[in-house]
Coordinates of C-alpha atoms and ligand atoms in Angstrom, one line a residue:
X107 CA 104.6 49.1 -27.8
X108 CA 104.2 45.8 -29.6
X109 CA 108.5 45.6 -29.2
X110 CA 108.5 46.8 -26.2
X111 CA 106.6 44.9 -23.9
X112 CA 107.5 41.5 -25.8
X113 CA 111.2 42.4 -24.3
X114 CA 110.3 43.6 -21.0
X115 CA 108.5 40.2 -20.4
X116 CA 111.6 38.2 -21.9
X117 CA 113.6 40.1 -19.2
X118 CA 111.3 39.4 -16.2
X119 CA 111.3 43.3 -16.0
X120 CA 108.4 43.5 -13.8
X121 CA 108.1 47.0 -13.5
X122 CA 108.8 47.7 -16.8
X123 CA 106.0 45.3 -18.7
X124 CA 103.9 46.6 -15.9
X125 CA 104.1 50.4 -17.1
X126 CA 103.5 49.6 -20.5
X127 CA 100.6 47.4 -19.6
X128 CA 99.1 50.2 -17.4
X129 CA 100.2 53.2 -20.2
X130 CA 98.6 51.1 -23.2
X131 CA 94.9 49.9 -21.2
X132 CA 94.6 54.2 -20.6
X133 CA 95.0 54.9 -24.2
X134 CA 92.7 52.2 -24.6
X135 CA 94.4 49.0 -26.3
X136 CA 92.0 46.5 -26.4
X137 CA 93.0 43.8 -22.9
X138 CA 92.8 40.9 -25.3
X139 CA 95.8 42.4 -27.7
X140 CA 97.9 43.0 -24.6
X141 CA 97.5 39.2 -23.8
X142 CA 98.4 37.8 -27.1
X143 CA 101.8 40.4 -26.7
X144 CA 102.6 39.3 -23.9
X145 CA 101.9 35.2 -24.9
X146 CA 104.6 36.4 -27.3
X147 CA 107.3 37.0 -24.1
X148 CA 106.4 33.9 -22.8
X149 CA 107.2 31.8 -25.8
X150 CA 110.6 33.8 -25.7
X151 CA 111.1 33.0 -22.1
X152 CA 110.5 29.1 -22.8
X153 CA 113.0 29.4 -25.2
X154 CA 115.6 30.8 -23.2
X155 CA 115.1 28.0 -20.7
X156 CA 115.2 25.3 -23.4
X157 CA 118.4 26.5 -24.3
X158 CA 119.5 26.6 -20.7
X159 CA 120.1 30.3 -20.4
X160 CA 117.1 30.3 -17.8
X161 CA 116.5 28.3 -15.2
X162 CA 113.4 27.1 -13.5
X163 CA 112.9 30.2 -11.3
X164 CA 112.6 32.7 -14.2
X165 CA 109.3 30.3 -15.6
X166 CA 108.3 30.9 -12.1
X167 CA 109.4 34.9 -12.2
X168 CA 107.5 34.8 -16.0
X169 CA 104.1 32.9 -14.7
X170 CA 104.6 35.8 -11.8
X171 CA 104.5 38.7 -13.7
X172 CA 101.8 37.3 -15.9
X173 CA 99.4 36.8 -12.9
X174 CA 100.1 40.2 -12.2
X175 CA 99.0 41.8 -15.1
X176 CA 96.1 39.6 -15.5
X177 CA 95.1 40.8 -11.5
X178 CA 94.8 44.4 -13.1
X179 CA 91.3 45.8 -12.2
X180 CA 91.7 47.1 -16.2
X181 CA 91.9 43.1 -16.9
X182 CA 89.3 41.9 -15.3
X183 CA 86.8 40.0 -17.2
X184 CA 83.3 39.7 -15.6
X185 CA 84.5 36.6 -13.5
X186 CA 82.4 33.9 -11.9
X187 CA 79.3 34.1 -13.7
X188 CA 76.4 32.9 -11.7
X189 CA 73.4 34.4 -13.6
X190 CA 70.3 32.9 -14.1
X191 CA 70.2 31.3 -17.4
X192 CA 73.8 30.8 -18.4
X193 CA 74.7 30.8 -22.8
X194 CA 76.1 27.3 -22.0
X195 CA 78.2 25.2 -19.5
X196 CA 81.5 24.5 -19.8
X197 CA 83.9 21.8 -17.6
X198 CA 87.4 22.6 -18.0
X199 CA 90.7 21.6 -16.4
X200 CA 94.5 22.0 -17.2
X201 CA 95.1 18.0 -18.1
X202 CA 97.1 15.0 -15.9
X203 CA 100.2 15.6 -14.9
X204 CA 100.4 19.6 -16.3
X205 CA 100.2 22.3 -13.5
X206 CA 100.3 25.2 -16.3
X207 CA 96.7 27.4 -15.4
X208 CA 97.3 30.7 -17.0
X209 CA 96.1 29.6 -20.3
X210 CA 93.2 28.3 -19.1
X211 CA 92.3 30.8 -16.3
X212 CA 92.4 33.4 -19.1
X213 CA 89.7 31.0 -21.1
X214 CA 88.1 30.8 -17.9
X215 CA 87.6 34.4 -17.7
X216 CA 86.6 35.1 -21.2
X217 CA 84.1 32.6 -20.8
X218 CA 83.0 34.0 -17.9
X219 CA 82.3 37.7 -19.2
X220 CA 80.5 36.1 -22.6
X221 CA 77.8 34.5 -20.2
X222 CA 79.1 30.8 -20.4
X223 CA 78.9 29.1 -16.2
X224 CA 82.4 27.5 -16.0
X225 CA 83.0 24.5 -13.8
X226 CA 86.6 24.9 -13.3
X227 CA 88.4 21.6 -12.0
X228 CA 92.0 23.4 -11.3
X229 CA 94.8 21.7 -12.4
X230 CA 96.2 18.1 -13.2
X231 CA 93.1 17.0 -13.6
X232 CA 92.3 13.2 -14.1
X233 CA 90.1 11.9 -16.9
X234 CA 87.8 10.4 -15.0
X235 CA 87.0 13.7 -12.9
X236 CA 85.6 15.3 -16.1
X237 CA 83.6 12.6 -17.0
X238 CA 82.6 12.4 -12.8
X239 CA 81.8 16.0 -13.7
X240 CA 80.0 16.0 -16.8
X241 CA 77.8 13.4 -15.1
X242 CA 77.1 15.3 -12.7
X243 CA 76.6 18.7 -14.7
X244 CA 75.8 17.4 -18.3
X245 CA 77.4 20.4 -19.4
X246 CA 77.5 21.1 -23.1
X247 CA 81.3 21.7 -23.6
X248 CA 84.2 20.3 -22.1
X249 CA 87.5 22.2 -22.3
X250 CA 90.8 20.9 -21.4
X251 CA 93.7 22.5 -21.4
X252 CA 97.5 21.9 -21.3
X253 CA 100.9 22.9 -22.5
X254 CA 103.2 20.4 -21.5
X255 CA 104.0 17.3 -24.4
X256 CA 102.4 14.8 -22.0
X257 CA 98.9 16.9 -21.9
X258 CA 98.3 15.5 -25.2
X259 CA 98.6 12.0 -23.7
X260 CA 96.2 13.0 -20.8
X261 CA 93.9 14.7 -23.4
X262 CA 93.9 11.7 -25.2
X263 CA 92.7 9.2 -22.6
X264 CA 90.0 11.9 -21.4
X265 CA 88.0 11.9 -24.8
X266 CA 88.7 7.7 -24.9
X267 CA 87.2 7.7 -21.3
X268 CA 83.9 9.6 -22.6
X269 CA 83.6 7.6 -25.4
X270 CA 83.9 4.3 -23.3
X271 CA 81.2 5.7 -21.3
X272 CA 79.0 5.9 -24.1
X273 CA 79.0 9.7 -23.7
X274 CA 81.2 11.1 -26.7
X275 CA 78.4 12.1 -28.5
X276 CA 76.5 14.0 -26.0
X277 CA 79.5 16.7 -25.3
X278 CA 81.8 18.9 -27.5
X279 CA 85.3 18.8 -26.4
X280 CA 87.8 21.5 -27.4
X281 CA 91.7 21.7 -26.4
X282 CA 93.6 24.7 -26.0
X283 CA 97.3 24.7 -25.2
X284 CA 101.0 26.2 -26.7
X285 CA 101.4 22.9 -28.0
X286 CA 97.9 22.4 -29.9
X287 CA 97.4 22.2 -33.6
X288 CA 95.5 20.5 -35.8
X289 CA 97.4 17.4 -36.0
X290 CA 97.0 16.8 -32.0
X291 CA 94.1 18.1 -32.2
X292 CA 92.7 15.2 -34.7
X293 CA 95.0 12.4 -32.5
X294 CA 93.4 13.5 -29.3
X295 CA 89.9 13.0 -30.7
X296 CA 88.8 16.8 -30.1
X297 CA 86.0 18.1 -31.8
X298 CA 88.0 21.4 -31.7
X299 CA 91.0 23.0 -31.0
X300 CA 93.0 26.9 -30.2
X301 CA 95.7 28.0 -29.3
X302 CA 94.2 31.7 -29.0
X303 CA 91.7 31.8 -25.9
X304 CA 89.5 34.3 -28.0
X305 CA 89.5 31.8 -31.1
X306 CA 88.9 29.4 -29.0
X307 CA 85.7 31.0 -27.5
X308 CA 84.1 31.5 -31.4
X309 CA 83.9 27.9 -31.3
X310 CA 82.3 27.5 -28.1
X311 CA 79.5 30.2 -29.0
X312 CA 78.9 28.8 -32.5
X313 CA 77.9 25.3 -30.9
X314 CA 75.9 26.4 -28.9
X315 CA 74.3 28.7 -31.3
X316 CA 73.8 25.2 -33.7
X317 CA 72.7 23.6 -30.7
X318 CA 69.7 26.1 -30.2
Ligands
LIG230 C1 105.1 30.1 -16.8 C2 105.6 28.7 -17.1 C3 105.7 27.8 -16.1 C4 105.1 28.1 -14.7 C5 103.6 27.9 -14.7 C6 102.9 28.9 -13.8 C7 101.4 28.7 -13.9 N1 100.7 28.9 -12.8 O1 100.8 28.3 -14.9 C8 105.9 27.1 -13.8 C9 107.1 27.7 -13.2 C10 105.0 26.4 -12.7 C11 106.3 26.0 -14.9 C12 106.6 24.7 -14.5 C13 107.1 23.8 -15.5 N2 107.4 24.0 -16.8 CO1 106.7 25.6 -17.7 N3 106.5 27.1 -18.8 C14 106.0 28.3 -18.5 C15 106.0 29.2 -19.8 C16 107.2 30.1 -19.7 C17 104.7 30.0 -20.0 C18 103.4 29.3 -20.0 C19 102.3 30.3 -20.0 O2 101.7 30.6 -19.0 N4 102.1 30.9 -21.2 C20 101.1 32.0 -21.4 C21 99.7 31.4 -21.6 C22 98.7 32.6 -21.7 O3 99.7 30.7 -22.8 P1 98.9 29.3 -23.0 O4 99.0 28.5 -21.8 O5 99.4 28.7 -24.3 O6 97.4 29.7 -23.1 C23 96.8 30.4 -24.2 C24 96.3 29.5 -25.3 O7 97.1 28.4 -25.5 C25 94.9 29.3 -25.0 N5 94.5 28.2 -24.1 C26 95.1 27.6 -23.0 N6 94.3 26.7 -22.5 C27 93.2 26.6 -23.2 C28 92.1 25.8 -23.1 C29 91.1 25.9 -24.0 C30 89.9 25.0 -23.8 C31 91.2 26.9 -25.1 C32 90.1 27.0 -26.1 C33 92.3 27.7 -25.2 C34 93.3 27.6 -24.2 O8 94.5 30.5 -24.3 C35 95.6 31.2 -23.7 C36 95.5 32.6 -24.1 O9 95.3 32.8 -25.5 C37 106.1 28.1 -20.9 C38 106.7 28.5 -22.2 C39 105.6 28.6 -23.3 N7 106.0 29.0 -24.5 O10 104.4 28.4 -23.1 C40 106.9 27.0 -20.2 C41 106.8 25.5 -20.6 C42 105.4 25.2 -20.9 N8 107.2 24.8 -19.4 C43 108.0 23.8 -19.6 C44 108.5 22.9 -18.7 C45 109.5 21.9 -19.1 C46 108.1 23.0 -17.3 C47 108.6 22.1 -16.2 C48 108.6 20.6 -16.5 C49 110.0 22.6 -15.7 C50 110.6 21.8 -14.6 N9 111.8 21.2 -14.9 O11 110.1 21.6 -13.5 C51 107.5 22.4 -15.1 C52 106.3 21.5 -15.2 C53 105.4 21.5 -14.1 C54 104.1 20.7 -14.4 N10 104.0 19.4 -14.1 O12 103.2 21.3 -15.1 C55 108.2 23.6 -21.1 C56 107.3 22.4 -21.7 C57 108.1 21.6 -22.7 C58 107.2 20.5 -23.2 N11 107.0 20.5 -24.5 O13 106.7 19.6 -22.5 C59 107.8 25.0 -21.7 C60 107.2 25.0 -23.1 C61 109.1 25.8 -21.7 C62 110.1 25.3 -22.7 N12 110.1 25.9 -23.9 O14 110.9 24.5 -22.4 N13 106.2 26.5 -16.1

């Protein structure tokens, strides 16, 4: 499957990554596996567009496909948690100047169905609206996400912008992006960093069990 669906994505074929999808979530392949698959296709498809052999509309054919898969009703996470006494809060945002939501959407979602209340601020989001936020909220995490070289610049001036407020230490902040490692990671100021949504999550739930 594993082969399969990593070149059905790399060849936009729609149909195709879609009857895998659908075949594998019946036998019962765990949703999260299928994700990190078909992460693997996208990586391919960037590829193919840095080396010019696609063009702008297959990213837009590629982000298409994924949406649709993640629209499954198979897919679907517990979205938009609004119970009563939430794990933890979370702000996140896909950074300045990036328009990639995806990623973050899928971290949204797996927030979501592990109990955390997500205050979701869409998409190039300015520093100063997550700290307008966290004001507002005093949320325990703040998650930003991006995948474009210049997120890590609009990453950057988000955790300087807390810290000039005075409020660094009252909030974890993790990144998650293609582009994220540990290096960016430590340059942006993060207290933690994934490139894997899941991973990502462990962190999130392991401050807050500290926390408690
Ligand atoms: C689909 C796509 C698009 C779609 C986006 C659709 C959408 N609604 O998001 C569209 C067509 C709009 C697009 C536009 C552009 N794109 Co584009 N795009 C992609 C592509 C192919 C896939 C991105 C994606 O969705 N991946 C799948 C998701 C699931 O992966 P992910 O985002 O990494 O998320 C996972 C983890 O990182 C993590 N995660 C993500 N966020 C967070 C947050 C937290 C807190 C945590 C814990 C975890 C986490 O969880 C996710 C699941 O595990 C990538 C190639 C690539 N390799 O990523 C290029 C890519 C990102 N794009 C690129 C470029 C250049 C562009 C454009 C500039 C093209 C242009 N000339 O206009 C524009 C930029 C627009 C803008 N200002 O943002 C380059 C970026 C190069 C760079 N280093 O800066 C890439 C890398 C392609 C390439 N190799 O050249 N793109």
């Amino acid at each position: 499957m594993h082969e399969a669906l990593v070149k059905a994505i790399t060849e936009l074929n729609e149909e195709k990554v879609l009857k895998i999808i659908k075949a594998e979530l019946e036998k019962g392949t765990d949703s999260n596996e299928l994700l990190s698959v078909l992460q693997q296709g996208m990586d391919n498809v960037g590829a193919l567009y840095e080396k010019s052999e696609y063009f702008i509309a297959d990213l837009i054919m590629s982000g298409i496909i994924f949406r649709e898969v993640l629209d499954l009703e198979a897919m679907r996470f517990h979205k938009d948690y609004v119970g009563e006494k939430p794990v933890g809060t979370i702000i996140l945002g896909t950074v300045r100047g990036d328009l990639h939501d995806i990623g973050k959407d899928i971290f949204k979602d797996l927030a979501n169905s592990a109990g955390f209340q997500v205050y979701d601020l869409g998409v190039d989001v300015d520093p100063k609206k997550f700290v307008d936020k966290y004001l507002e909220t005093k949320a325990d995490i703040v998650g930003m996400s991006g995948v474009l070289s210049l997120a890590i610049t609009g990453m950057k001036e988000t955790v300087d912008l807390f810290e000039e407020a005075g409020l660094r230490d009252k909030v974890k902040i993790i990144v998650g992006g293609n582009l994220i490692n540990k290096d960016s990671a430590a340059f942006i100021g993060a207290d933690g960093h994934s490139n894997n949504a899941m991973e990502g999550l462990k962190i999130c739930k392991s401050w807050i069990k500290n926390k408690a």
